[in-house]
C-alpha positions as semicolon CSV with decimal commas, in nm:
position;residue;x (nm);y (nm);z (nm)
1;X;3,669;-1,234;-7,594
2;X;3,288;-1,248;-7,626
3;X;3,302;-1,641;-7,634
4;X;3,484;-1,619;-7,325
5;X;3,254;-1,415;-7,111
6;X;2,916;-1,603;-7,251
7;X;3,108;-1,932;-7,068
8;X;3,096;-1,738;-6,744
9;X;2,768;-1,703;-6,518
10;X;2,502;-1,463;-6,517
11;X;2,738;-1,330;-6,182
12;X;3,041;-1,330;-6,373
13;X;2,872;-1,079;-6,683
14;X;2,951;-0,796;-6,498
15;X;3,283;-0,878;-6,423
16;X;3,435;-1,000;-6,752
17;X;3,269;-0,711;-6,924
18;X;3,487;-0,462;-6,732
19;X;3,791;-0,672;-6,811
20;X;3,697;-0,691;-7,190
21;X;3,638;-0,284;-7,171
22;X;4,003;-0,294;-7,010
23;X;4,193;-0,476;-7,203
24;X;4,010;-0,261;-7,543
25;X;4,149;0,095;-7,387
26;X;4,490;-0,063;-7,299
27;X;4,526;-0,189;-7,659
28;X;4,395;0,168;-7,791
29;X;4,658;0,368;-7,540
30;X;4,914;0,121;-7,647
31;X;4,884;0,234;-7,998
32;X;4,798;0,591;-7,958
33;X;5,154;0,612;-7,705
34;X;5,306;0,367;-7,981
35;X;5,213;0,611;-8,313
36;X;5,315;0,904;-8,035
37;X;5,658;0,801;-8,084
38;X;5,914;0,891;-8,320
């Protein structure tokens, strides 16, 4: 993921960062709901 947002422009940092820190807390609630379960 960090490969992919140092190939983006200085405008785009911002922007892929947020999507990085997204797709990191969807992975953690999908395990956290996963171990949750039965």
């Amino acid at each position: 993921m960090k490969q992919h947002c140092q190939e983006k422009s200085m405008k785009q940092d911002a922007i892929c960062e947020v999507e990085a820190l997204i797709a990191t807390l969807g992975i953690i609630y999908f395990q956290v709901f996963c171990e949750s379960e039965p």
